Amino acid sequence: MKLIRKIIFLPCVALLFNCQQKNEVKKSTVVFSSAPSIDSIHKQQDQISLSNDDLTLFRQLYPITILRPESKNSFKKYGIEFSGICYACDLAEIKISKEQLHLVNVCDSNEIYQIKDFTYTSSAAGLILKTQHNEFIFKRVEKEPIFELQIKGDALLLKNKRIAKYYTQKALIDQFEVHDCGDFQG
């Protein structure tokens, strides 16, 4: 009987010990790789969000200006530039896709200046778009998607497409103070 117990008991102990060793190896592997994999997952998520949505904030930007510099509310601080829309009608709306940059007159959507050859870098702080002769830097200046635009390089010769200093998403324009041009046919 003792012999039978030893015959049954020893293989079970060996099997149990072997299983525990395998589990410990698996556990140590999981523990060893879990910390780097969490960091890599965050990096992958950041890269995916940038690669999929890197131009989402910049697809259609509308010109705005500072109306009340003292205001803490961005939608009251900035607003539509009345003269560039109602009188001169010379402001440029900016449309950006991965293939092209369009500067479009706000009053005449057929009046377009197009740039096709560029590279860009997008981050939470803004967008840098580089062409052969220029660098367009959209720097986020508020919690809301409001960007200050700086253009470095050669002067752009644009007719009826004046570049504003500040831009926001066109979808947000209704939240800013909008002046009615009235009956003025500028």
PDB file of C-alpha atoms in Angstrom:
ATOM      1  CA  MET A   1       0.000   0.000   0.000  1.00  0.00           C
ATOM      2  CA  LYS A   2       2.837   2.367   0.817  1.00  0.00           C
ATOM      3  CA  LEU A   3       4.337   1.598  -2.536  1.00  0.00           C
ATOM      4  CA  ILE A   4       1.081   2.412  -4.342  1.00  0.00           C
ATOM      5  CA  ARG A   5       0.832   5.711  -2.452  1.00  0.00           C
ATOM      6  CA  LYS A   6       4.397   6.562  -3.419  1.00  0.00           C
ATOM      7  CA  ILE A   7       3.743   5.633  -7.047  1.00  0.00           C
ATOM      8  CA  ILE A   8       0.636   7.828  -7.166  1.00  0.00           C
ATOM      9  CA  PHE A   9       1.911  10.554  -4.849  1.00  0.00           C
ATOM     10  CA  LEU A  10       5.335  11.190  -6.442  1.00  0.00           C
ATOM     11  CA  PRO A  11       4.040  11.775 -10.001  1.00  0.00           C
ATOM     12  CA  CYS A  12       1.310  14.037  -8.624  1.00  0.00           C
ATOM     13  CA  VAL A  13       3.863  16.058  -6.653  1.00  0.00           C
ATOM     14  CA  ALA A  14       6.099  16.232  -9.712  1.00  0.00           C
ATOM     15  CA  LEU A  15       3.163  17.286 -11.891  1.00  0.00           C
ATOM     16  CA  LEU A  16       2.038  19.850  -9.329  1.00  0.00           C
ATOM     17  CA  PHE A  17       5.594  21.220  -8.963  1.00  0.00           C
ATOM     18  CA  ASN A  18       5.950  21.334 -12.744  1.00  0.00           C
ATOM     19  CA  CYS A  19       2.639  23.207 -13.096  1.00  0.00           C
ATOM     20  CA  GLN A  20       3.642  25.674 -10.405  1.00  0.00           C
ATOM     21  CA  GLN A  21       6.951  26.332 -12.142  1.00  0.00           C
ATOM     22  CA  LYS A  22       5.182  26.938 -15.451  1.00  0.00           C
ATOM     23  CA  ASN A  23       2.697  29.284 -13.795  1.00  0.00           C
ATOM     24  CA  GLU A  24       5.526  31.146 -12.063  1.00  0.00           C
ATOM     25  CA  VAL A  25       7.336  31.483 -15.372  1.00  0.00           C
ATOM     26  CA  LYS A  26       4.175  32.752 -16.997  1.00  0.00           C
ATOM     27  CA  LYS A  27       3.536  35.110 -14.116  1.00  0.00           C
ATOM     28  CA  SER A  28       7.051  36.448 -14.184  1.00  0.00           C
ATOM     29  CA  THR A  29       6.834  36.906 -17.940  1.00  0.00           C
ATOM     30  CA  VAL A  30       3.571  38.771 -17.582  1.00  0.00           C
ATOM     31  CA  VAL A  31       4.928  40.932 -14.787  1.00  0.00           C
ATOM     32  CA  PHE A  32       8.128  41.550 -16.705  1.00  0.00           C
ATOM     33  CA  SER A  33       6.353  42.628 -19.894  1.00  0.00           C
ATOM     34  CA  SER A  34       3.353  44.412 -18.387  1.00  0.00           C
ATOM     35  CA  ALA A  35       5.092  47.685 -17.490  1.00  0.00           C
ATOM     36  CA  PRO A  36       6.667  48.268 -20.918  1.00  0.00           C
ATOM     37  CA  SER A  37       3.509  47.122 -22.673  1.00  0.00           C
ATOM     38  CA  ILE A  38       1.400  49.705 -20.808  1.00  0.00           C
ATOM     39  CA  ASP A  39       3.786  52.467 -21.903  1.00  0.00           C
ATOM     40  CA  SER A  40       3.825  51.139 -25.437  1.00  0.00           C
ATOM     41  CA  ILE A  41       0.022  50.946 -25.464  1.00  0.00           C
ATOM     42  CA  HIS A  42      -0.184  54.632 -24.460  1.00  0.00           C
ATOM     43  CA  LYS A  43       2.336  55.548 -27.150  1.00  0.00           C
ATOM     44  CA  GLN A  44       0.432  53.515 -29.713  1.00  0.00           C
ATOM     45  CA  GLN A  45      -2.831  55.179 -28.700  1.00  0.00           C
ATOM     46  CA  ASP A  46      -1.213  58.615 -28.990  1.00  0.00           C
ATOM     47  CA  GLN A  47       0.191  57.714 -32.405  1.00  0.00           C
ATOM     48  CA  ILE A  48      -3.128  56.288 -33.561  1.00  0.00           C
ATOM     49  CA  SER A  49      -5.031  59.363 -32.400  1.00  0.00           C
ATOM     50  CA  LEU A  50      -2.513  61.626 -34.130  1.00  0.00           C
ATOM     51  CA  SER A  51      -2.429  59.605 -37.314  1.00  0.00           C
ATOM     52  CA  ASN A  52      -6.208  59.289 -37.564  1.00  0.00           C
ATOM     53  CA  ASP A  53      -7.269  62.668 -36.215  1.00  0.00           C
ATOM     54  CA  ASP A  54      -4.143  64.778 -36.552  1.00  0.00           C
ATOM     55  CA  LEU A  55      -5.851  67.295 -38.836  1.00  0.00           C
ATOM     56  CA  THR A  56      -9.359  67.116 -37.388  1.00  0.00           C
ATOM     57  CA  LEU A  57      -8.984  70.396 -35.487  1.00  0.00           C
ATOM     58  CA  PHE A  58      -7.639  72.100 -38.604  1.00  0.00           C
ATOM     59  CA  ARG A  59      -9.965  70.894 -41.383  1.00  0.00           C
ATOM     60  CA  GLN A  60     -11.917  74.128 -41.635  1.00  0.00           C
ATOM     61  CA  LEU A  61     -10.626  77.205 -39.841  1.00  0.00           C
ATOM     62  CA  TYR A  62     -12.425  80.516 -39.797  1.00  0.00           C
ATOM     63  CA  PRO A  63     -10.788  83.897 -39.102  1.00  0.00           C
ATOM     64  CA  ILE A  64     -11.504  85.654 -35.819  1.00  0.00           C
ATOM     65  CA  THR A  65     -10.049  88.595 -33.934  1.00  0.00           C
ATOM     66  CA  ILE A  66      -9.734  89.734 -30.315  1.00  0.00           C
ATOM     67  CA  LEU A  67     -12.749  91.844 -29.358  1.00  0.00           C
ATOM     68  CA  ARG A  68     -12.454  91.974 -25.553  1.00  0.00           C
ATOM     69  CA  PRO A  69      -8.901  91.192 -24.410  1.00  0.00           C
ATOM     70  CA  GLU A  70      -9.881  91.399 -20.735  1.00  0.00           C
ATOM     71  CA  SER A  71     -12.506  88.650 -20.952  1.00  0.00           C
ATOM     72  CA  LYS A  72     -11.754  85.228 -19.493  1.00  0.00           C
ATOM     73  CA  ASN A  73     -14.461  83.613 -21.662  1.00  0.00           C
ATOM     74  CA  SER A  74     -12.908  82.720 -25.029  1.00  0.00           C
ATOM     75  CA  PHE A  75     -16.229  83.056 -26.846  1.00  0.00           C
ATOM     76  CA  LYS A  76     -16.535  86.668 -25.660  1.00  0.00           C
ATOM     77  CA  LYS A  77     -12.848  87.501 -25.900  1.00  0.00           C
ATOM     78  CA  TYR A  78     -12.690  86.563 -29.606  1.00  0.00           C
ATOM     79  CA  GLY A  79     -15.204  87.219 -32.326  1.00  0.00           C
ATOM     80  CA  ILE A  80     -15.808  87.739 -36.014  1.00  0.00           C
ATOM     81  CA  GLU A  81     -13.758  90.500 -37.621  1.00  0.00           C
ATOM     82  CA  PHE A  82     -16.503  92.813 -38.827  1.00  0.00           C
ATOM     83  CA  SER A  83     -14.511  94.828 -41.379  1.00  0.00           C
ATOM     84  CA  GLY A  84     -12.958  91.807 -43.073  1.00  0.00           C
ATOM     85  CA  ILE A  85     -16.339  90.181 -43.561  1.00  0.00           C
ATOM     86  CA  CYS A  86     -18.725  93.098 -44.140  1.00  0.00           C
ATOM     87  CA  TYR A  87     -16.615  95.886 -45.671  1.00  0.00           C
ATOM     88  CA  ALA A  88     -13.465  94.652 -47.368  1.00  0.00           C
ATOM     89  CA  CYS A  89     -14.648  91.057 -47.643  1.00  0.00           C
ATOM     90  CA  ASP A  90     -11.004  90.031 -47.920  1.00  0.00           C
ATOM     91  CA  LEU A  91     -10.401  87.509 -45.136  1.00  0.00           C
ATOM     92  CA  ALA A  92      -9.173  83.989 -45.821  1.00  0.00           C
ATOM     93  CA  GLU A  93     -10.766  80.891 -44.424  1.00  0.00           C
ATOM     94  CA  ILE A  94      -8.306  77.983 -44.203  1.00  0.00           C
ATOM     95  CA  LYS A  95      -9.116  74.414 -45.200  1.00  0.00           C
ATOM     96  CA  ILE A  96      -6.534  71.713 -44.599  1.00  0.00           C
ATOM     97  CA  SER A  97      -6.510  68.072 -45.626  1.00  0.00           C
ATOM     98  CA  LYS A  98      -3.627  65.628 -45.905  1.00  0.00           C
ATOM     99  CA  GLU A  99      -3.390  66.420 -49.614  1.00  0.00           C
ATOM    100  CA  GLN A 100      -3.853  70.197 -49.787  1.00  0.00           C
ATOM    101  CA  LEU A 101      -4.087  73.540 -48.035  1.00  0.00           C
ATOM    102  CA  HIS A 102      -6.706  75.980 -49.314  1.00  0.00           C
ATOM    103  CA  LEU A 103      -6.925  79.670 -48.515  1.00  0.00           C
ATOM    104  CA  VAL A 104     -10.466  80.619 -49.473  1.00  0.00           C
ATOM    105  CA  ASN A 105     -12.076  84.064 -49.534  1.00  0.00           C
ATOM    106  CA  VAL A 106     -14.844  84.105 -46.886  1.00  0.00           C
ATOM    107  CA  CYS A 107     -17.239  85.883 -49.261  1.00  0.00           C
ATOM    108  CA  ASP A 108     -16.452  83.978 -52.469  1.00  0.00           C
ATOM    109  CA  SER A 109     -15.768  80.254 -52.166  1.00  0.00           C
ATOM    110  CA  ASN A 110     -14.570  80.188 -55.782  1.00  0.00           C
ATOM    111  CA  GLU A 111     -11.629  82.436 -54.931  1.00  0.00           C
ATOM    112  CA  ILE A 112      -9.029  79.907 -53.748  1.00  0.00           C
ATOM    113  CA  TYR A 113      -5.265  79.809 -53.279  1.00  0.00           C
ATOM    114  CA  GLN A 114      -4.102  76.197 -53.156  1.00  0.00           C
ATOM    115  CA  ILE A 115      -0.920  74.565 -51.866  1.00  0.00           C
ATOM    116  CA  LYS A 116      -0.411  70.847 -52.498  1.00  0.00           C
ATOM    117  CA  ASP A 117       3.186  70.083 -51.612  1.00  0.00           C
ATOM    118  CA  PHE A 118       3.677  70.217 -47.831  1.00  0.00           C
ATOM    119  CA  THR A 119       4.528  68.249 -44.720  1.00  0.00           C
ATOM    120  CA  TYR A 120       3.021  68.738 -41.302  1.00  0.00           C
ATOM    121  CA  THR A 121       3.450  67.908 -37.636  1.00  0.00           C
ATOM    122  CA  SER A 122       0.462  67.913 -35.331  1.00  0.00           C
ATOM    123  CA  SER A 123       0.409  67.928 -31.534  1.00  0.00           C
ATOM    124  CA  ALA A 124      -1.810  69.068 -28.690  1.00  0.00           C
ATOM    125  CA  ALA A 125      -0.061  72.454 -28.863  1.00  0.00           C
ATOM    126  CA  GLY A 126      -0.963  73.018 -32.512  1.00  0.00           C
ATOM    127  CA  LEU A 127       0.133  72.336 -36.065  1.00  0.00           C
ATOM    128  CA  ILE A 128       3.236  73.140 -38.066  1.00  0.00           C
ATOM    129  CA  LEU A 129       2.762  72.910 -41.813  1.00  0.00           C
ATOM    130  CA  LYS A 130       5.841  73.310 -44.026  1.00  0.00           C
ATOM    131  CA  THR A 131       5.787  74.100 -47.729  1.00  0.00           C
ATOM    132  CA  GLN A 132       8.710  74.696 -50.038  1.00  0.00           C
ATOM    133  CA  HIS A 133       8.748  78.428 -49.268  1.00  0.00           C
ATOM    134  CA  ASN A 134       6.743  78.850 -46.062  1.00  0.00           C
ATOM    135  CA  GLU A 135       6.027  77.518 -42.632  1.00  0.00           C
ATOM    136  CA  PHE A 136       2.493  77.889 -41.227  1.00  0.00           C
ATOM    137  CA  ILE A 137       2.474  77.635 -37.426  1.00  0.00           C
ATOM    138  CA  PHE A 138      -0.927  77.230 -35.759  1.00  0.00           C
ATOM    139  CA  LYS A 139      -0.326  77.636 -32.018  1.00  0.00           C
ATOM    140  CA  ARG A 140      -3.193  76.829 -29.677  1.00  0.00           C
ATOM    141  CA  VAL A 141      -3.770  79.878 -27.449  1.00  0.00           C
ATOM    142  CA  GLU A 142      -6.907  78.881 -25.529  1.00  0.00           C
ATOM    143  CA  LYS A 143      -8.471  75.775 -24.030  1.00  0.00           C
ATOM    144  CA  GLU A 144     -10.985  75.904 -26.878  1.00  0.00           C
ATOM    145  CA  PRO A 145      -9.622  75.260 -30.384  1.00  0.00           C
ATOM    146  CA  ILE A 146      -8.422  78.820 -31.002  1.00  0.00           C
ATOM    147  CA  PHE A 147      -5.143  79.137 -32.839  1.00  0.00           C
ATOM    148  CA  GLU A 148      -2.742  81.982 -33.441  1.00  0.00           C
ATOM    149  CA  LEU A 149      -1.311  81.738 -36.955  1.00  0.00           C
ATOM    150  CA  GLN A 150       2.222  82.776 -37.760  1.00  0.00           C
ATOM    151  CA  ILE A 151       3.636  82.422 -41.267  1.00  0.00           C
ATOM    152  CA  LYS A 152       7.396  82.302 -41.743  1.00  0.00           C
ATOM    153  CA  GLY A 153       9.235  82.458 -45.030  1.00  0.00           C
ATOM    154  CA  ASP A 154       8.400  84.137 -48.328  1.00  0.00           C
ATOM    155  CA  ALA A 155       5.571  86.645 -48.506  1.00  0.00           C
ATOM    156  CA  LEU A 156       2.344  85.204 -49.853  1.00  0.00           C
ATOM    157  CA  LEU A 157       0.906  87.245 -52.718  1.00  0.00           C
ATOM    158  CA  LEU A 158      -2.783  86.762 -52.141  1.00  0.00           C
ATOM    159  CA  LYS A 159      -5.585  88.777 -53.695  1.00  0.00           C
ATOM    160  CA  ASN A 160      -8.715  89.091 -51.534  1.00  0.00           C
ATOM    161  CA  LYS A 161      -7.451  86.489 -49.089  1.00  0.00           C
ATOM    162  CA  ARG A 162      -6.018  88.332 -46.109  1.00  0.00           C
ATOM    163  CA  ILE A 163      -4.634  86.032 -43.441  1.00  0.00           C
ATOM    164  CA  ALA A 164      -5.990  86.707 -39.952  1.00  0.00           C
ATOM    165  CA  LYS A 165      -3.921  86.384 -36.800  1.00  0.00           C
ATOM    166  CA  TYR A 166      -6.415  84.053 -35.079  1.00  0.00           C
ATOM    167  CA  TYR A 167      -8.484  81.139 -36.316  1.00  0.00           C
ATOM    168  CA  THR A 168     -11.001  78.715 -34.874  1.00  0.00           C
ATOM    169  CA  GLN A 169     -13.044  75.823 -36.180  1.00  0.00           C
ATOM    170  CA  LYS A 170     -15.794  76.972 -38.487  1.00  0.00           C
ATOM    171  CA  ALA A 171     -18.255  74.752 -36.615  1.00  0.00           C
ATOM    172  CA  LEU A 172     -17.734  76.910 -33.490  1.00  0.00           C
ATOM    173  CA  ILE A 173     -18.380  80.290 -35.141  1.00  0.00           C
ATOM    174  CA  ASP A 174     -21.980  80.467 -33.901  1.00  0.00           C
ATOM    175  CA  GLN A 175     -20.704  80.453 -30.303  1.00  0.00           C
ATOM    176  CA  PHE A 176     -18.694  83.647 -30.853  1.00  0.00           C
ATOM    177  CA  GLU A 177     -20.115  87.138 -31.001  1.00  0.00           C
ATOM    178  CA  VAL A 178     -21.239  87.691 -34.571  1.00  0.00           C
ATOM    179  CA  HIS A 179     -21.965  91.128 -36.009  1.00  0.00           C
ATOM    180  CA  ASP A 180     -24.729  91.306 -38.565  1.00  0.00           C
ATOM    181  CA  CYS A 181     -23.633  93.116 -41.715  1.00  0.00           C
ATOM    182  CA  GLY A 182     -27.189  94.372 -42.119  1.00  0.00           C
ATOM    183  CA  ASP A 183     -28.116  95.605 -45.588  1.00  0.00           C
ATOM    184  CA  PHE A 184     -24.512  96.460 -46.388  1.00  0.00           C
ATOM    185  CA  GLN A 185     -23.573  94.834 -49.697  1.00  0.00           C
ATOM    186  CA  GLY A 186     -19.787  95.239 -49.231  1.00  0.00           C
TER     187      GLY A 186
END
